[in-house]
Amino acid sequence: MQFETTVPPIRDRVVQTAALLVLEPIFEADFDEAAYGYRPKRSALDAVRTVHKAIDEGHTEIVDADLSQYFDTIPHSALITCVARRISDGKLLHLIKMWLKAPVEETDAPGHRRMSGGKTATRGTPQGGVISPLMATIYMHRFIKAFRKYGLDRRYGAVLVTYADDFVVLCRHGAAEVLDTTRRWMTSIGLALNETKTRVCNARCESFDFLGYTFGPMHSPRTGGRYIGARPSKKALASIRDKIRRRLRPGNQAPWEEVVRALNRTVRGWAAYFSYGSVSKARHAVDLHVDHSVRAFLCRRHKVAGSGYRQFPAQRVFGELGVASFDPTYRRRAAHASM
């Protein structure tokens, strides 16, 4: 069951932001290059590039790992111990303890509410809290330090890349042994791997997903050859289709200028992240979906019978009506038609 992230009250957010400004530079100096999540001047796309580079350099035995409910299971006492190694101010440590134990009201998809956290809570960082991402990164650093201390990078030619609760280990050999060691370490620090999403694979002949991208063997239509590449995953394509559907929902009565502005913002935001690797096929698929969805939306709005291809051809959708396209053959002009 999935729950919405709960945002703390404004007063708490202001105080947490002030604390973050103090804490982040202190811990940032200690963080390892393997960590990409929630860090200044580092991004998920940087992690994607690092993974692809490691595969190209021969680190093709992959530990594709996922932590089970990471944010909800971080042990408070162990986390505070990690923080206290760098922070000696008792008042600030007390504040962090209070934030970790803050009661949280959550709402699931059907609209049912429940309370979690509170004074009796011993695990978890409240998602939505300003300070929570830093706390999650601090605790993951325990695993990264063990990875370095015991030389998994040297023994197995392993490259570790982490982003929040997702991580991959790209090995030259011995990936199964690395997974066994990782599982044991995670248990020792109070965490658990999600066994249904964790596996060992060989990127030369199998694909795996990480941060919205699929890595693995691909075929070049231009040369006819095979290569190990990166492309937007099926889940990423399903996500953008769902966002487009919600933007163009049947009950949307907003003026066309507002509709197309929001739609373009959604599509361009997706494209800004999915700009690495083999993206042309995925972008073409998104273009086709946008074209079809906009046409269906306008047919409903204007009560047009039939397919609407004559009234709203692609040239008009991506031209006069101002919808953003990845196809350079369409001349994209600002929307001025009243739809």
mmCIF file of C-alpha atoms in Angstrom:
data_model
loop_
_atom_site.group_PDB
_atom_site.id
_atom_site.type_symbol
_atom_site.label_atom_id
_atom_site.label_comp_id
_atom_site.label_asym_id
_atom_site.label_seq_id
_atom_site.Cartn_x
_atom_site.Cartn_y
_atom_site.Cartn_z
ATOM 1 C CA MET A 1 0.000 0.000 0.000
ATOM 2 C CA GLN A 2 1.410 3.399 -0.967
ATOM 3 C CA PHE A 3 1.061 6.539 1.103
ATOM 4 C CA GLU A 4 1.458 10.178 0.178
ATOM 5 C CA THR A 5 4.454 12.066 1.497
ATOM 6 C CA THR A 6 3.426 14.342 4.348
ATOM 7 C CA VAL A 7 4.856 17.868 4.481
ATOM 8 C CA PRO A 8 5.739 19.243 7.941
ATOM 9 C CA PRO A 9 4.255 22.542 9.183
ATOM 10 C CA ILE A 10 5.879 25.738 7.915
ATOM 11 C CA ARG A 11 7.557 26.456 11.273
ATOM 12 C CA ASP A 12 9.262 23.064 11.284
ATOM 13 C CA ARG A 13 10.350 23.473 7.674
ATOM 14 C CA VAL A 14 11.972 26.836 8.438
ATOM 15 C CA VAL A 15 13.906 25.450 11.428
ATOM 16 C CA GLN A 16 14.899 22.295 9.519
ATOM 17 C CA THR A 17 16.131 24.417 6.624
ATOM 18 C CA ALA A 18 18.286 26.462 8.999
ATOM 19 C CA ALA A 19 19.706 23.256 10.499
ATOM 20 C CA LEU A 20 20.355 21.863 7.028
ATOM 21 C CA LEU A 21 22.429 24.924 6.107
ATOM 22 C CA VAL A 22 24.659 24.165 9.082
ATOM 23 C CA LEU A 23 24.799 20.367 8.802
ATOM 24 C CA GLU A 24 25.117 19.811 5.076
ATOM 25 C CA PRO A 25 28.615 21.337 4.562
ATOM 26 C CA ILE A 26 29.941 19.407 7.574
ATOM 27 C CA PHE A 27 28.816 16.019 6.289
ATOM 28 C CA GLU A 28 29.373 16.833 2.642
ATOM 29 C CA ALA A 29 33.110 16.927 3.374
ATOM 30 C CA ASP A 30 32.907 13.268 4.497
ATOM 31 C CA PHE A 31 30.612 11.817 1.850
ATOM 32 C CA ASP A 32 32.009 9.383 -0.688
ATOM 33 C CA GLU A 33 31.957 9.906 -4.464
ATOM 34 C CA ALA A 34 29.724 6.818 -4.755
ATOM 35 C CA ALA A 35 26.752 8.743 -3.266
ATOM 36 C CA TYR A 36 24.705 10.848 -5.687
ATOM 37 C CA GLY A 37 21.340 11.290 -3.974
ATOM 38 C CA TYR A 38 20.361 14.597 -2.362
ATOM 39 C CA ARG A 39 23.817 16.134 -2.667
ATOM 40 C CA PRO A 40 24.716 19.598 -3.998
ATOM 41 C CA LYS A 41 26.159 19.654 -7.515
ATOM 42 C CA ARG A 42 25.337 15.948 -7.981
ATOM 43 C CA SER A 43 22.331 14.516 -9.760
ATOM 44 C CA ALA A 44 20.627 11.305 -10.768
ATOM 45 C CA LEU A 45 21.819 11.903 -14.326
ATOM 46 C CA ASP A 46 25.414 12.041 -13.051
ATOM 47 C CA ALA A 47 24.837 8.617 -11.477
ATOM 48 C CA VAL A 48 23.430 7.304 -14.763
ATOM 49 C CA ARG A 49 26.534 8.481 -16.627
ATOM 50 C CA THR A 50 28.808 6.846 -14.052
ATOM 51 C CA VAL A 51 26.992 3.515 -14.368
ATOM 52 C CA HIS A 52 27.214 3.554 -18.158
ATOM 53 C CA LYS A 53 30.907 4.497 -18.072
ATOM 54 C CA ALA A 54 31.669 1.627 -15.668
ATOM 55 C CA ILE A 55 29.895 -0.867 -17.948
ATOM 56 C CA ASP A 56 31.859 0.419 -20.963
ATOM 57 C CA GLU A 57 35.069 -0.112 -18.972
ATOM 58 C CA GLY A 58 34.256 -3.772 -18.361
ATOM 59 C CA HIS A 59 32.417 -3.766 -15.012
ATOM 60 C CA THR A 60 29.621 -5.900 -16.427
ATOM 61 C CA GLU A 61 28.706 -8.229 -13.547
ATOM 62 C CA ILE A 62 25.941 -6.269 -11.843
ATOM 63 C CA VAL A 63 24.464 -6.324 -8.357
ATOM 64 C CA ASP A 64 21.129 -4.597 -9.010
ATOM 65 C CA ALA A 65 19.955 -3.810 -5.471
ATOM 66 C CA ASP A 66 17.058 -2.130 -3.730
ATOM 67 C CA LEU A 67 16.546 -1.559 -0.014
ATOM 68 C CA SER A 68 13.237 -2.568 1.543
ATOM 69 C CA GLN A 69 11.399 0.499 2.904
ATOM 70 C CA TYR A 70 14.686 2.287 3.546
ATOM 71 C CA PHE A 71 13.291 5.608 4.775
ATOM 72 C CA ASP A 72 10.873 3.832 7.115
ATOM 73 C CA THR A 73 13.417 1.469 8.690
ATOM 74 C CA ILE A 74 16.507 3.586 9.456
ATOM 75 C CA PRO A 75 17.205 2.919 13.189
ATOM 76 C CA HIS A 76 17.042 6.173 15.162
ATOM 77 C CA SER A 77 19.689 5.297 17.736
ATOM 78 C CA ALA A 78 22.243 4.211 15.143
ATOM 79 C CA LEU A 79 21.492 7.265 12.994
ATOM 80 C CA ILE A 80 21.948 9.661 15.915
ATOM 81 C CA THR A 81 25.268 7.955 16.699
ATOM 82 C CA CYS A 82 26.388 8.642 13.126
ATOM 83 C CA VAL A 83 25.339 12.285 13.402
ATOM 84 C CA ALA A 84 26.996 12.693 16.834
ATOM 85 C CA ARG A 85 30.372 11.672 15.420
ATOM 86 C CA ARG A 86 30.472 15.043 13.643
ATOM 87 C CA ILE A 87 28.032 17.153 15.692
ATOM 88 C CA SER A 88 28.615 17.723 19.408
ATOM 89 C CA ASP A 89 25.936 20.368 20.018
ATOM 90 C CA GLY A 90 23.449 18.702 22.370
ATOM 91 C CA LYS A 91 20.595 21.067 21.492
ATOM 92 C CA LEU A 92 20.903 20.365 17.781
ATOM 93 C CA LEU A 93 21.051 16.617 18.384
ATOM 94 C CA HIS A 94 17.927 16.901 20.546
ATOM 95 C CA LEU A 95 16.142 18.759 17.737
ATOM 96 C CA ILE A 96 17.038 16.027 15.256
ATOM 97 C CA LYS A 97 15.695 13.374 17.645
ATOM 98 C CA MET A 98 12.433 15.322 17.931
ATOM 99 C CA TRP A 99 12.107 15.563 14.147
ATOM 100 C CA LEU A 100 12.702 11.834 13.766
ATOM 101 C CA LYS A 101 9.903 11.138 16.236
ATOM 102 C CA ALA A 102 7.465 13.682 14.826
ATOM 103 C CA PRO A 103 3.966 12.165 14.360
ATOM 104 C CA VAL A 104 2.975 11.969 10.714
ATOM 105 C CA GLU A 105 -0.512 11.751 9.239
ATOM 106 C CA GLU A 106 -0.569 9.836 5.968
ATOM 107 C CA THR A 107 -3.287 9.261 3.390
ATOM 108 C CA ASP A 108 -3.375 6.204 1.149
ATOM 109 C CA ALA A 109 -4.775 6.013 -2.378
ATOM 110 C CA PRO A 110 -8.424 5.321 -1.306
ATOM 111 C CA GLY A 111 -8.263 8.338 1.036
ATOM 112 C CA HIS A 112 -7.881 6.516 4.347
ATOM 113 C CA ARG A 113 -5.779 8.288 6.956
ATOM 114 C CA ARG A 114 -3.380 6.809 9.467
ATOM 115 C CA MET A 115 -0.839 8.104 11.986
ATOM 116 C CA SER A 116 2.765 6.967 12.125
ATOM 117 C CA GLY A 117 5.868 8.057 13.987
ATOM 118 C CA GLY A 118 5.466 9.691 17.359
ATOM 119 C CA LYS A 119 7.390 9.403 20.636
ATOM 120 C CA THR A 120 7.403 5.604 20.594
ATOM 121 C CA ALA A 121 8.906 5.384 17.096
ATOM 122 C CA THR A 122 12.408 3.893 16.927
ATOM 123 C CA ARG A 123 12.837 3.762 13.156
ATOM 124 C CA GLY A 124 12.332 5.889 10.064
ATOM 125 C CA THR A 125 12.850 9.424 8.818
ATOM 126 C CA PRO A 126 9.615 11.314 8.024
ATOM 127 C CA GLN A 127 9.461 11.650 4.253
ATOM 128 C CA GLY A 128 8.708 15.215 3.250
ATOM 129 C CA GLY A 129 10.896 16.660 5.994
ATOM 130 C CA VAL A 130 13.602 19.057 4.832
ATOM 131 C CA ILE A 131 16.214 17.283 6.952
ATOM 132 C CA SER A 132 15.190 13.715 6.021
ATOM 133 C CA PRO A 133 17.194 13.345 2.767
ATOM 134 C CA LEU A 134 20.409 14.346 4.551
ATOM 135 C CA MET A 135 19.707 11.878 7.362
ATOM 136 C CA ALA A 136 19.121 9.113 4.795
ATOM 137 C CA THR A 137 22.396 9.936 3.035
ATOM 138 C CA ILE A 138 24.301 9.976 6.343
ATOM 139 C CA TYR A 139 23.065 6.508 7.236
ATOM 140 C CA MET A 140 23.773 5.050 3.781
ATOM 141 C CA HIS A 141 27.329 6.317 4.258
ATOM 142 C CA ARG A 142 27.813 3.500 6.792
ATOM 143 C CA PHE A 143 27.487 0.955 3.991
ATOM 144 C CA ILE A 144 29.732 2.925 1.651
ATOM 145 C CA LYS A 145 32.465 3.191 4.321
ATOM 146 C CA ALA A 146 32.358 -0.584 4.867
ATOM 147 C CA PHE A 147 32.553 -1.099 1.104
ATOM 148 C CA ARG A 148 35.784 0.930 1.036
ATOM 149 C CA LYS A 149 37.233 -0.359 4.312
ATOM 150 C CA TYR A 150 37.002 -4.018 3.304
ATOM 151 C CA GLY A 151 38.208 -3.349 -0.231
ATOM 152 C CA LEU A 152 35.347 -4.651 -2.334
ATOM 153 C CA ASP A 153 36.342 -2.179 -5.010
ATOM 154 C CA ARG A 154 39.860 -3.645 -5.132
ATOM 155 C CA ARG A 155 38.987 -7.330 -4.642
ATOM 156 C CA TYR A 156 36.205 -7.492 -7.212
ATOM 157 C CA GLY A 157 36.967 -4.518 -9.440
ATOM 158 C CA ALA A 158 33.701 -3.095 -8.135
ATOM 159 C CA VAL A 159 32.202 0.336 -8.755
ATOM 160 C CA LEU A 160 29.484 1.370 -6.280
ATOM 161 C CA VAL A 161 26.807 3.910 -7.272
ATOM 162 C CA THR A 162 24.086 4.867 -4.785
ATOM 163 C CA TYR A 163 21.082 7.162 -5.005
ATOM 164 C CA ALA A 164 18.905 7.219 -1.872
ATOM 165 C CA ASP A 165 17.636 3.648 -1.406
ATOM 166 C CA ASP A 166 18.659 2.489 -4.904
ATOM 167 C CA PHE A 167 22.154 1.292 -5.612
ATOM 168 C CA VAL A 168 24.113 -0.860 -8.025
ATOM 169 C CA VAL A 169 27.510 -2.499 -7.729
ATOM 170 C CA LEU A 170 29.247 -2.992 -11.056
ATOM 171 C CA CYS A 171 31.907 -5.710 -10.782
ATOM 172 C CA ARG A 172 34.543 -7.170 -13.066
ATOM 173 C CA HIS A 173 33.990 -10.520 -11.335
ATOM 174 C CA GLY A 174 32.444 -12.056 -8.218
ATOM 175 C CA ALA A 175 29.123 -10.177 -8.192
ATOM 176 C CA ALA A 176 27.363 -13.015 -6.339
ATOM 177 C CA GLU A 177 29.913 -12.806 -3.517
ATOM 178 C CA VAL A 178 29.506 -9.022 -3.375
ATOM 179 C CA LEU A 179 25.736 -9.465 -3.045
ATOM 180 C CA ASP A 180 26.158 -11.945 -0.178
ATOM 181 C CA THR A 181 28.487 -9.527 1.621
ATOM 182 C CA THR A 182 26.138 -6.616 1.006
ATOM 183 C CA ARG A 183 23.168 -8.559 2.358
ATOM 184 C CA ARG A 184 25.100 -9.414 5.520
ATOM 185 C CA TRP A 185 26.244 -5.818 6.067
ATOM 186 C CA MET A 186 22.774 -4.401 5.564
ATOM 187 C CA THR A 187 21.371 -6.807 8.149
ATOM 188 C CA SER A 188 24.084 -5.779 10.625
ATOM 189 C CA ILE A 189 23.060 -2.104 10.419
ATOM 190 C CA GLY A 190 19.339 -2.789 10.752
ATOM 191 C CA LEU A 191 18.353 -2.670 7.076
ATOM 192 C CA ALA A 192 17.176 -5.291 4.601
ATOM 193 C CA LEU A 193 17.401 -5.780 0.869
ATOM 194 C CA ASN A 194 14.181 -6.031 -1.084
ATOM 195 C CA GLU A 195 14.831 -9.557 -2.329
ATOM 196 C CA THR A 196 12.163 -9.365 -5.035
ATOM 197 C CA LYS A 197 13.959 -6.405 -6.644
ATOM 198 C CA THR A 198 17.563 -7.418 -5.919
ATOM 199 C CA ARG A 199 19.483 -9.677 -8.290
ATOM 200 C CA VAL A 200 22.789 -10.386 -10.037
ATOM 201 C CA CYS A 201 22.938 -10.035 -13.813
ATOM 202 C CA ASN A 202 25.441 -9.724 -16.639
ATOM 203 C CA ALA A 203 25.079 -6.491 -18.593
ATOM 204 C CA ARG A 204 26.618 -8.112 -21.682
ATOM 205 C CA CYS A 205 23.527 -10.249 -22.170
ATOM 206 C CA GLU A 206 20.895 -8.982 -19.676
ATOM 207 C CA SER A 207 19.239 -5.636 -19.023
ATOM 208 C CA PHE A 208 18.708 -3.914 -15.688
ATOM 209 C CA ASP A 209 16.988 -0.689 -14.655
ATOM 210 C CA PHE A 210 18.459 2.080 -12.535
ATOM 211 C CA LEU A 211 17.114 5.605 -11.943
ATOM 212 C CA GLY A 212 14.625 5.389 -14.803
ATOM 213 C CA TYR A 213 17.118 4.081 -17.374
ATOM 214 C CA THR A 214 17.537 0.597 -18.805
ATOM 215 C CA PHE A 215 21.140 -0.553 -19.271
ATOM 216 C CA GLY A 216 22.088 -3.589 -21.348
ATOM 217 C CA PRO A 217 22.564 -5.009 -24.838
ATOM 218 C CA MET A 218 20.995 -2.981 -27.639
ATOM 219 C CA HIS A 219 20.869 -3.091 -31.419
ATOM 220 C CA SER A 220 21.915 -0.217 -33.663
ATOM 221 C CA PRO A 221 19.550 0.183 -36.646
ATOM 222 C CA ARG A 222 22.182 2.358 -38.320
ATOM 223 C CA THR A 223 25.129 -0.060 -38.197
ATOM 224 C CA GLY A 224 23.327 -3.331 -37.492
ATOM 225 C CA GLY A 225 25.718 -3.972 -34.617
ATOM 226 C CA ARG A 226 25.145 -4.668 -30.932
ATOM 227 C CA TYR A 227 26.328 -2.498 -28.079
ATOM 228 C CA ILE A 228 25.751 -2.039 -24.353
ATOM 229 C CA GLY A 229 23.749 1.146 -24.036
ATOM 230 C CA ALA A 230 21.376 3.167 -21.886
ATOM 231 C CA ARG A 231 17.822 4.183 -22.756
ATOM 232 C CA PRO A 232 14.659 5.351 -20.946
ATOM 233 C CA SER A 233 13.056 2.366 -19.235
ATOM 234 C CA LYS A 234 9.580 1.003 -19.950
ATOM 235 C CA LYS A 235 8.521 2.277 -16.539
ATOM 236 C CA ALA A 236 9.763 5.783 -17.429
ATOM 237 C CA LEU A 237 7.717 5.730 -20.642
ATOM 238 C CA ALA A 238 4.644 4.518 -18.753
ATOM 239 C CA SER A 239 5.149 7.337 -16.245
ATOM 240 C CA ILE A 240 5.211 10.104 -18.865
ATOM 241 C CA ARG A 241 2.163 8.615 -20.603
ATOM 242 C CA ASP A 242 0.305 8.684 -17.304
ATOM 243 C CA LYS A 243 1.304 12.315 -16.683
ATOM 244 C CA ILE A 244 0.139 13.291 -20.168
ATOM 245 C CA ARG A 245 -3.153 11.492 -19.567
ATOM 246 C CA ARG A 246 -3.699 13.445 -16.343
ATOM 247 C CA ARG A 247 -2.860 16.752 -18.036
ATOM 248 C CA LEU A 248 -5.418 15.997 -20.762
ATOM 249 C CA ARG A 249 -8.078 14.424 -18.559
ATOM 250 C CA PRO A 250 -11.664 14.693 -19.857
ATOM 251 C CA GLY A 251 -12.740 17.078 -17.083
ATOM 252 C CA ASN A 252 -10.044 19.658 -17.823
ATOM 253 C CA GLN A 253 -11.939 22.840 -18.770
ATOM 254 C CA ALA A 254 -8.961 25.237 -18.588
ATOM 255 C CA PRO A 255 -8.287 27.561 -21.551
ATOM 256 C CA TRP A 256 -6.145 25.929 -24.240
ATOM 257 C CA GLU A 257 -3.221 28.257 -23.488
ATOM 258 C CA GLU A 258 -3.073 26.938 -19.923
ATOM 259 C CA VAL A 259 -3.499 23.324 -21.031
ATOM 260 C CA VAL A 260 -0.669 23.455 -23.579
ATOM 261 C CA ARG A 261 1.619 25.348 -21.196
ATOM 262 C CA ALA A 262 1.234 22.676 -18.517
ATOM 263 C CA LEU A 263 1.546 19.855 -21.065
ATOM 264 C CA ASN A 264 4.746 21.302 -22.546
ATOM 265 C CA ARG A 265 6.237 21.782 -19.086
ATOM 266 C CA THR A 266 5.586 18.122 -18.304
ATOM 267 C CA VAL A 267 7.038 16.803 -21.569
ATOM 268 C CA ARG A 268 10.088 19.084 -21.517
ATOM 269 C CA GLY A 269 10.816 18.206 -17.897
ATOM 270 C CA TRP A 270 10.791 14.515 -18.791
ATOM 271 C CA ALA A 271 13.011 15.145 -21.801
ATOM 272 C CA ALA A 272 15.507 17.184 -19.759
ATOM 273 C CA TYR A 273 16.208 14.152 -17.578
ATOM 274 C CA PHE A 274 15.950 11.523 -20.295
ATOM 275 C CA SER A 275 18.550 13.198 -22.473
ATOM 276 C CA TYR A 276 21.340 10.637 -22.138
ATOM 277 C CA GLY A 277 22.065 7.561 -24.205
ATOM 278 C CA SER A 278 19.771 6.101 -26.853
ATOM 279 C CA VAL A 279 16.716 8.329 -26.551
ATOM 280 C CA SER A 280 15.441 8.802 -30.122
ATOM 281 C CA LYS A 281 13.089 5.784 -30.111
ATOM 282 C CA ALA A 282 11.609 6.742 -26.730
ATOM 283 C CA ARG A 283 11.167 10.368 -27.757
ATOM 284 C CA HIS A 284 9.431 9.314 -30.961
ATOM 285 C CA ALA A 285 7.063 7.171 -28.896
ATOM 286 C CA VAL A 286 6.315 10.129 -26.605
ATOM 287 C CA ASP A 287 5.668 12.354 -29.641
ATOM 288 C CA LEU A 288 3.174 9.851 -31.039
ATOM 289 C CA HIS A 289 1.437 9.565 -27.681
ATOM 290 C CA VAL A 290 1.215 13.351 -27.274
ATOM 291 C CA ASP A 291 -0.129 13.738 -30.816
ATOM 292 C CA HIS A 292 -2.816 11.091 -30.259
ATOM 293 C CA SER A 293 -3.726 12.347 -26.762
ATOM 294 C CA VAL A 294 -4.013 16.015 -27.789
ATOM 295 C CA ARG A 295 -6.159 15.084 -30.780
ATOM 296 C CA ALA A 296 -8.484 12.997 -28.595
ATOM 297 C CA PHE A 297 -8.676 15.830 -26.033
ATOM 298 C CA LEU A 298 -9.601 18.430 -28.664
ATOM 299 C CA CYS A 299 -12.154 16.112 -30.293
ATOM 300 C CA ARG A 300 -13.876 15.709 -26.932
ATOM 301 C CA ARG A 301 -13.728 19.422 -26.217
ATOM 302 C CA HIS A 302 -15.135 20.435 -29.614
ATOM 303 C CA LYS A 303 -17.451 17.430 -30.040
ATOM 304 C CA VAL A 304 -15.733 16.358 -33.245
ATOM 305 C CA ALA A 305 -16.935 13.009 -34.566
ATOM 306 C CA GLY A 306 -14.411 10.510 -35.896
ATOM 307 C CA SER A 307 -10.652 10.408 -35.454
ATOM 308 C CA GLY A 308 -10.059 14.146 -35.812
ATOM 309 C CA TYR A 309 -7.026 13.704 -38.099
ATOM 310 C CA ARG A 310 -8.467 16.132 -40.657
ATOM 311 C CA GLN A 311 -9.302 18.854 -38.114
ATOM 312 C CA PHE A 312 -6.180 18.345 -35.956
ATOM 313 C CA PRO A 313 -3.332 16.901 -38.033
ATOM 314 C CA ALA A 314 0.091 16.553 -36.431
ATOM 315 C CA GLN A 315 1.347 19.633 -38.302
ATOM 316 C CA ARG A 316 -1.325 21.711 -36.594
ATOM 317 C CA VAL A 317 -0.907 20.088 -33.167
ATOM 318 C CA PHE A 318 2.854 20.707 -33.116
ATOM 319 C CA GLY A 319 2.672 23.939 -35.057
ATOM 320 C CA GLU A 320 -0.258 26.344 -34.712
ATOM 321 C CA LEU A 321 -1.453 24.826 -31.418
ATOM 322 C CA GLY A 322 1.987 25.162 -29.828
ATOM 323 C CA VAL A 323 2.486 21.624 -28.486
ATOM 324 C CA ALA A 324 6.167 20.793 -27.934
ATOM 325 C CA SER A 325 7.646 18.086 -30.153
ATOM 326 C CA PHE A 326 10.991 16.280 -30.355
ATOM 327 C CA ASP A 327 10.707 16.121 -34.155
ATOM 328 C CA PRO A 328 12.770 18.942 -35.725
ATOM 329 C CA THR A 329 10.632 18.877 -38.890
ATOM 330 C CA TYR A 330 7.788 20.547 -36.998
ATOM 331 C CA ARG A 331 8.055 24.284 -36.612
ATOM 332 C CA ARG A 332 7.053 24.985 -33.052
ATOM 333 C CA ARG A 333 5.323 28.317 -32.681
ATOM 334 C CA ALA A 334 3.710 29.803 -29.598
ATOM 335 C CA ALA A 335 0.089 28.768 -29.218
ATOM 336 C CA HIS A 336 -2.309 31.473 -30.334
ATOM 337 C CA ALA A 337 -5.394 29.543 -31.352
ATOM 338 C CA SER A 338 -8.290 29.560 -28.909
ATOM 339 C CA MET A 339 -9.252 25.943 -28.315
#
